[in-house]
């Protein structure tokens, strides 16, 4: 009986974490306002100071969009096989300069875990 209660608790905690990790795209749209001075998403999005972010989730780091001039450090990460998945985007958005020393991105980062998950969920809606 105790084992089944522990297992149930672990499963519930796991589902709660997975649900939180997925984020809320509607809330992420609001968080993205902090990004839109330099980045664009959506139909007709074009590069600004930073790259347009349509299709960024799942893409090779430092390569998407192809017409943007990424910093050397990001290109090297992509050449090493790294992609913008939930883990790398979370690390990057939390502290870009720590994730990729030498990056051109001036933004200090998002400090709240829920904002990170929400903005990633929002970006994932743009294929």
CSV table of C-alpha atoms in Angstrom, one decimal:
chain,number,residue,atom,x,y,z
A,1,UNK,CA,0.0,0.0,0.0
A,2,UNK,CA,2.8,2.4,0.9
A,3,UNK,CA,4.6,1.7,-2.3
A,4,UNK,CA,1.5,2.4,-4.4
A,5,UNK,CA,1.0,5.7,-2.5
A,6,UNK,CA,4.6,6.7,-3.2
A,7,UNK,CA,4.3,5.7,-6.8
A,8,UNK,CA,1.1,7.7,-7.2
A,9,UNK,CA,2.8,10.8,-5.6
A,10,UNK,CA,5.8,10.5,-7.9
A,11,UNK,CA,3.5,10.2,-11.0
A,12,UNK,CA,1.4,13.2,-9.9
A,13,UNK,CA,4.6,15.3,-9.3
A,14,UNK,CA,5.9,14.2,-12.7
A,15,UNK,CA,2.7,15.2,-14.5
A,16,UNK,CA,2.7,18.5,-12.7
A,17,UNK,CA,6.3,19.2,-13.8
A,18,UNK,CA,5.5,18.2,-17.4
A,19,UNK,CA,2.5,20.5,-17.4
A,20,UNK,CA,4.5,23.4,-16.0
A,21,UNK,CA,7.4,22.7,-18.4
A,22,UNK,CA,5.0,23.0,-21.4
A,23,UNK,CA,4.1,26.6,-20.4
A,24,UNK,CA,1.1,28.7,-21.4
A,25,UNK,CA,1.4,30.1,-24.9
A,26,UNK,CA,-1.2,32.9,-24.2
A,27,UNK,CA,0.8,34.1,-21.2
A,28,UNK,CA,4.0,33.7,-23.3
A,29,UNK,CA,2.6,36.1,-25.9
A,30,UNK,CA,2.6,38.8,-23.1
A,31,UNK,CA,6.1,37.9,-22.0
A,32,UNK,CA,7.3,38.1,-25.6
A,33,UNK,CA,6.6,41.9,-25.5
A,34,UNK,CA,9.9,42.1,-23.7
A,35,UNK,CA,11.6,40.5,-26.8
A,36,UNK,CA,9.8,42.3,-29.6
A,37,UNK,CA,12.0,45.4,-29.7
A,38,UNK,CA,14.7,43.1,-31.2
A,39,UNK,CA,12.7,40.0,-32.5
A,40,UNK,CA,9.6,39.3,-34.6
A,41,UNK,CA,7.3,36.3,-34.9
A,42,UNK,CA,4.3,35.6,-37.0
A,43,UNK,CA,3.3,35.9,-40.6
A,44,UNK,CA,5.7,38.2,-42.4
A,45,UNK,CA,8.2,38.4,-39.5
A,46,UNK,CA,11.5,39.8,-40.6
A,47,UNK,CA,14.9,40.0,-38.9
A,48,UNK,CA,15.4,43.0,-36.7
A,49,UNK,CA,18.4,43.6,-34.5
A,50,UNK,CA,17.9,39.9,-33.6
A,51,UNK,CA,16.6,37.2,-35.9
A,52,UNK,CA,13.0,36.5,-36.6
A,53,UNK,CA,11.9,33.6,-34.4
A,54,UNK,CA,9.4,31.7,-36.5
A,55,UNK,CA,10.5,28.0,-36.4
A,56,UNK,CA,13.2,28.6,-33.8
A,57,UNK,CA,12.0,25.8,-31.5
A,58,UNK,CA,13.7,22.6,-32.7
A,59,UNK,CA,16.1,24.4,-35.1
A,60,UNK,CA,19.9,24.2,-35.1
A,61,UNK,CA,21.5,26.9,-32.9
A,62,UNK,CA,23.1,29.7,-34.9
A,63,UNK,CA,21.6,28.6,-38.2
A,64,UNK,CA,17.9,29.7,-38.3
A,65,UNK,CA,17.0,31.9,-40.0
A,66,UNK,CA,19.7,31.3,-42.6
A,67,UNK,CA,19.8,35.0,-43.6
A,68,UNK,CA,20.8,36.3,-40.1
A,69,UNK,CA,24.4,36.8,-39.1
A,70,UNK,CA,24.8,34.9,-35.8
A,71,UNK,CA,27.7,35.3,-33.4
A,72,UNK,CA,30.6,32.9,-33.7
A,73,UNK,CA,29.8,31.2,-30.4
A,74,UNK,CA,26.2,30.3,-31.6
A,75,UNK,CA,27.4,29.1,-35.0
A,76,UNK,CA,29.9,26.8,-33.2
A,77,UNK,CA,27.2,25.4,-30.9
A,78,UNK,CA,25.0,24.6,-34.0
A,79,UNK,CA,28.0,23.1,-35.8
A,80,UNK,CA,28.5,20.9,-32.7
A,81,UNK,CA,24.9,19.6,-33.2
A,82,UNK,CA,23.1,21.7,-30.5
A,83,UNK,CA,19.5,22.6,-31.2
A,84,UNK,CA,17.0,25.1,-29.6
A,85,UNK,CA,15.0,22.6,-27.6
A,86,UNK,CA,13.2,23.4,-24.3
A,87,UNK,CA,16.3,22.9,-22.2
A,88,UNK,CA,18.7,25.0,-24.3
A,89,UNK,CA,16.1,27.8,-24.8
A,90,UNK,CA,15.5,27.9,-21.1
A,91,UNK,CA,19.2,28.2,-20.3
A,92,UNK,CA,19.6,30.8,-23.1
A,93,UNK,CA,16.6,32.9,-22.1
A,94,UNK,CA,17.6,32.8,-18.4
A,95,UNK,CA,21.1,34.2,-19.0
A,96,UNK,CA,22.2,34.6,-22.7
A,97,UNK,CA,25.7,35.7,-21.8
A,98,UNK,CA,26.4,32.8,-19.5
A,99,UNK,CA,24.9,30.3,-22.0
A,100,UNK,CA,27.0,31.7,-24.9
A,101,UNK,CA,29.8,34.0,-23.9
A,102,UNK,CA,30.5,36.3,-26.7
A,103,UNK,CA,26.9,36.4,-27.9
A,104,UNK,CA,25.6,39.6,-29.5
A,105,UNK,CA,22.4,39.4,-27.5
A,106,UNK,CA,22.2,42.3,-25.0
A,107,UNK,CA,19.1,41.1,-23.1
A,108,UNK,CA,19.9,40.2,-19.5
A,109,UNK,CA,17.4,37.3,-19.4
A,110,UNK,CA,14.1,36.2,-17.9
A,111,UNK,CA,14.4,35.3,-14.3
A,112,UNK,CA,11.0,33.7,-13.6
A,113,UNK,CA,10.7,30.0,-14.5
A,114,UNK,CA,7.0,30.4,-15.5
A,115,UNK,CA,7.9,33.2,-17.9
A,116,UNK,CA,10.6,31.1,-19.4
A,117,UNK,CA,8.2,28.2,-20.0
A,118,UNK,CA,5.4,30.4,-21.2
A,119,UNK,CA,7.5,32.3,-23.8
A,120,UNK,CA,9.0,29.0,-25.1
A,121,UNK,CA,5.4,27.6,-25.4
A,122,UNK,CA,4.5,30.8,-27.4
A,123,UNK,CA,7.5,30.5,-29.7
A,124,UNK,CA,6.6,26.8,-30.3
A,125,UNK,CA,3.3,28.0,-31.9
A,126,UNK,CA,5.3,29.5,-34.8
A,127,UNK,CA,6.4,26.7,-37.0
